[in-house]
Coordinates of C-alpha atoms in Angstrom, one line a residue:
Chain O
S15 CA 3.3 -18.9 5.0
Q16 CA 1.5 -16.1 6.1
K17 CA -2.4 -16.6 5.0
I18 CA -5.3 -13.5 5.1
E19 CA -8.8 -14.4 4.5
Q20 CA -11.4 -11.4 4.4
N21 CA -14.9 -12.5 5.0
S22 CA -16.7 -12.8 2.3
E23 CA -15.9 -11.8 -1.4
A24 CA -19.2 -9.6 -1.3
L25 CA -21.2 -7.9 1.0
N26 CA -24.1 -6.0 0.1
I27 CA -25.8 -3.5 2.7
Q28 CA -28.4 -0.5 3.0
E29 CA -27.4 2.9 2.6
G30 CA -27.4 4.7 5.9
K31 CA -26.4 1.1 7.6
T32 CA -22.8 0.2 9.0
A33 CA -20.6 -1.7 6.9
T34 CA -18.2 -4.2 8.6
L35 CA -15.7 -6.0 7.0
T36 CA -13.2 -8.5 8.5
C37 CA -9.7 -9.5 7.7
N38 CA -8.2 -12.6 9.5
Y39 CA -4.6 -13.5 9.5
T40 CA -2.5 -16.5 10.6
N41 CA 0.8 -16.8 12.1
Y42 CA 2.4 -13.9 13.9
S43 CA 0.9 -10.5 13.9
P44 CA 2.4 -7.7 11.9
A45 CA 3.7 -4.4 12.9
Y46 CA 1.0 -2.9 10.7
L47 CA -2.1 -3.6 8.8
Q48 CA -3.6 -1.3 6.4
W49 CA -7.0 -0.9 4.2
Y50 CA -7.1 0.1 1.0
R51 CA -9.9 0.9 -1.1
Q52 CA -10.1 -0.1 -5.2
D53 CA -12.8 1.0 -7.5
P54 CA -13.2 -1.3 -10.9
G55 CA -10.3 -0.4 -13.3
R56 CA -8.2 1.6 -11.0
G57 CA -5.5 1.2 -8.6
P58 CA -5.8 0.8 -4.6
V59 CA -5.8 3.8 -2.9
F60 CA -4.9 3.8 1.0
L61 CA -7.6 4.4 3.8
L62 CA -6.3 3.5 7.3
L63 CA -2.8 2.0 8.9
I64 CA -3.2 0.6 12.7
R65 CA -0.2 -0.3 14.2
E66 CA 0.0 -3.5 16.1
N67 CA 0.0 -1.8 19.5
E68 CA -2.9 0.3 18.9
K69 CA -6.8 -1.2 19.3
E70 CA -8.5 1.5 17.0
K71 CA -7.9 4.1 14.6
R72 CA -10.8 6.4 13.3
K73 CA -11.1 8.8 10.0
E74 CA -14.2 10.6 9.3
R75 CA -16.8 7.6 9.0
L76 CA -14.3 4.8 8.8
K77 CA -13.1 2.7 11.8
V78 CA -10.5 -0.2 12.0
T79 CA -9.7 -2.2 15.1
F80 CA -7.0 -4.2 15.8
D81 CA -7.1 -7.5 17.8
T82 CA -3.6 -9.3 17.9
T83 CA -5.5 -11.8 20.1
L84 CA -8.1 -12.8 17.7
K85 CA -5.6 -12.4 14.8
Q86 CA -8.4 -10.1 13.3
S87 CA -9.0 -6.8 11.9
L88 CA -12.4 -5.2 11.5
F89 CA -13.0 -2.4 9.5
H90 CA -16.4 -0.1 9.8
I91 CA -17.8 2.4 7.5
T92 CA -20.8 3.8 9.5
A93 CA -23.5 5.9 7.7
S94 CA -22.6 4.1 4.6
Q95 CA -23.6 5.5 1.2
P96 CA -23.8 4.3 -2.2
A97 CA -20.5 6.2 -3.0
D98 CA -18.8 3.8 -0.9
S99 CA -19.5 0.7 -3.2
A100 CA -16.0 -0.7 -3.9
T101 CA -13.6 -3.4 -3.1
Y102 CA -11.6 -3.1 0.3
L103 CA -8.4 -4.6 0.6
C104 CA -6.6 -5.5 3.7
A105 CA -2.6 -5.7 3.8
L106 CA -0.2 -7.1 6.4
R107 CA 3.4 -5.7 6.7
Y108 CA 6.1 -6.8 8.8
N109 CA 9.2 -5.0 10.0
T110 CA 11.6 -7.7 8.9
N111 CA 10.2 -7.8 5.2
A112 CA 11.7 -4.7 3.7
G113 CA 8.8 -3.3 3.6
K114 CA 6.7 -5.6 1.6
S115 CA 3.2 -6.2 2.2
T116 CA 0.8 -9.0 2.0
F117 CA -2.6 -8.7 0.4
G118 CA -5.8 -10.1 1.4
D119 CA -8.0 -11.0 -1.9
G120 CA -10.7 -8.1 -0.9
T121 CA -14.3 -8.1 0.1
T122 CA -16.4 -6.1 -2.7
L123 CA -18.9 -3.9 -0.7
T124 CA -22.3 -2.8 -2.6
V125 CA -24.2 -0.1 -0.6
K126 CA -28.1 0.0 -2.2
P127 CA -29.9 3.4 -2.2
Chain G
N6 CA 3.2 15.7 -8.0
A7 CA 2.0 13.2 -10.4
G8 CA 2.8 10.1 -7.9
V9 CA 3.4 6.8 -9.6
T10 CA 2.7 6.4 -13.2
Q11 CA 2.8 3.5 -15.4
T12 CA 2.8 2.9 -19.2
P13 CA 1.1 1.5 -21.3
K14 CA -2.3 1.2 -19.8
F15 CA -3.4 -1.6 -22.3
R16 CA -1.4 -3.9 -24.2
I17 CA -1.9 -7.6 -26.1
L18 CA 1.0 -9.4 -26.6
K19 CA 1.6 -12.5 -28.4
I20 CA 3.0 -15.7 -27.1
G21 CA 6.6 -15.5 -26.8
Q22 CA 6.9 -11.8 -27.3
S23 CA 8.9 -9.6 -24.5
M24 CA 7.9 -6.2 -23.3
T25 CA 8.8 -3.7 -20.8
L26 CA 5.8 -1.8 -18.3
Q27 CA 7.1 1.1 -17.7
C28 CA 7.2 2.9 -13.8
T29 CA 8.3 6.2 -12.9
Q30 CA 7.3 8.1 -9.6
D31 CA 8.1 11.5 -8.5
M32 CA 7.6 11.2 -4.6
N33 CA 11.0 10.4 -4.0
H34 CA 10.3 6.8 -2.5
N35 CA 13.1 4.2 -1.6
Y36 CA 10.8 1.4 -1.7
M37 CA 8.8 0.4 -5.1
Y38 CA 7.3 -2.7 -5.5
W39 CA 5.6 -4.7 -8.8
Y40 CA 2.4 -6.4 -8.2
R41 CA -0.4 -8.6 -10.4
Q42 CA -3.8 -8.8 -9.5
D43 CA -5.8 -11.5 -11.2
P44 CA -9.4 -11.1 -11.2
G45 CA -11.3 -11.5 -8.2
M46 CA -8.2 -11.8 -6.4
G47 CA -5.6 -9.7 -4.3
L48 CA -2.4 -8.2 -5.3
K49 CA 0.7 -10.7 -5.4
L50 CA 4.0 -9.3 -5.4
I51 CA 6.3 -9.8 -8.4
Y52 CA 9.7 -8.1 -7.3
Y53 CA 10.4 -5.1 -5.2
S54 CA 13.2 -2.8 -4.7
V55 CA 14.5 -0.8 -1.5
G56 CA 16.4 1.8 -3.4
A57 CA 18.3 2.5 -6.5
G58 CA 20.7 -0.3 -7.8
I59 CA 19.0 -3.2 -5.0
T60 CA 15.9 -5.5 -6.1
D61 CA 14.9 -8.7 -5.2
K62 CA 12.0 -11.2 -5.8
G63 CA 8.5 -10.8 -4.3
E64 CA 6.0 -14.1 -4.2
V65 CA 5.6 -15.0 -8.0
P66 CA 8.9 -13.7 -9.9
N67 CA 9.1 -16.2 -12.5
G68 CA 8.7 -14.8 -16.0
Y69 CA 9.6 -11.5 -15.0
N70 CA 12.6 -9.3 -14.6
V71 CA 13.1 -5.8 -13.1
S72 CA 15.8 -2.8 -12.5
R73 CA 16.4 0.1 -10.8
S74 CA 19.2 2.3 -12.2
T75 CA 17.6 5.5 -10.5
T76 CA 15.2 6.5 -7.8
E77 CA 12.3 7.4 -10.1
D78 CA 12.3 4.6 -12.3
F79 CA 11.5 0.6 -12.0
P80 CA 10.4 -0.8 -15.4
L81 CA 8.9 -4.5 -15.1
R82 CA 10.3 -6.6 -18.5
L83 CA 8.4 -9.7 -19.2
E84 CA 10.5 -12.1 -21.3
L85 CA 8.7 -15.1 -23.5
A86 CA 5.1 -13.6 -22.4
A87 CA 2.8 -16.6 -22.0
P88 CA -1.0 -16.7 -21.2
S89 CA -0.4 -17.1 -17.5
Q90 CA 0.9 -13.8 -17.6
T91 CA -2.1 -12.4 -18.5
S92 CA -3.0 -9.9 -15.6
V93 CA -3.2 -6.2 -14.2
Y94 CA -0.1 -4.5 -13.3
F95 CA 0.6 -2.3 -10.6
C96 CA 3.3 -0.4 -9.2
A97 CA 3.6 1.0 -6.2
G98 CA 5.8 3.2 -3.8
R99 CA 6.0 3.3 -0.2
D100 CA 6.7 6.6 1.8
S101 CA 8.1 6.9 5.1
G102 CA 4.8 6.9 6.7
N103 CA 4.2 3.2 5.7
T104 CA 1.7 4.3 2.9
I105 CA 1.8 2.7 -0.2
Y106 CA 0.8 4.5 -3.9
F107 CA 0.0 2.9 -6.1
G108 CA 0.0 3.5 -10.2
E109 CA -3.5 3.0 -12.4
G110 CA -2.4 -0.2 -13.4
S111 CA -1.6 -1.8 -16.8
W112 CA -3.8 -4.5 -18.3
L113 CA -1.9 -7.1 -20.4
T114 CA -3.3 -9.9 -22.3
V115 CA -0.9 -12.6 -24.2
V116 CA -2.6 -14.6 -26.6

């Protein structure tokens, strides 16, 4: 079965620095890879989606890369702010899976002022 | 639009009791999902539906049941609650652009 690993449970960085979160997967590449943000006590909120034929996607201070050779996605937050502190989840979706997504366990990012 | 709405927000059940978690959406999603999330863990798929009248099992369906009589509603039924079902439950819907919209979650404790 598909296994997803997000780099570490927790990541602490200083305000203004770039946060880089990693999502690695086994087996075959998904059609889509998504990143979500989850705040304590809330449901996940969609941030970005990248398709298997795309190398990079950007949205404001967020950037996602997708390397199907390495079976890895990197999620970058530039000029990080304390308000970026949250848990970030990556999710894989395959075309054959009736729209089901498989989620990683998440990385909790803390941005210190 | 309210999006995906779940009720109740919090519930305490005794072992062996049954209950239904309600989920309704006003975004006309065909695809709907129920996930559970244990502390510090990712989301595990319980059941999903690709449209009214069609449901199927996810990764962890044991002890649960669903129905999808309308596009809007996708209730999750817990029969004979067990402590292992203590978790946070999220209902979600997916749009045609592959974005998943989650509800705010239902915190369930089985004692």
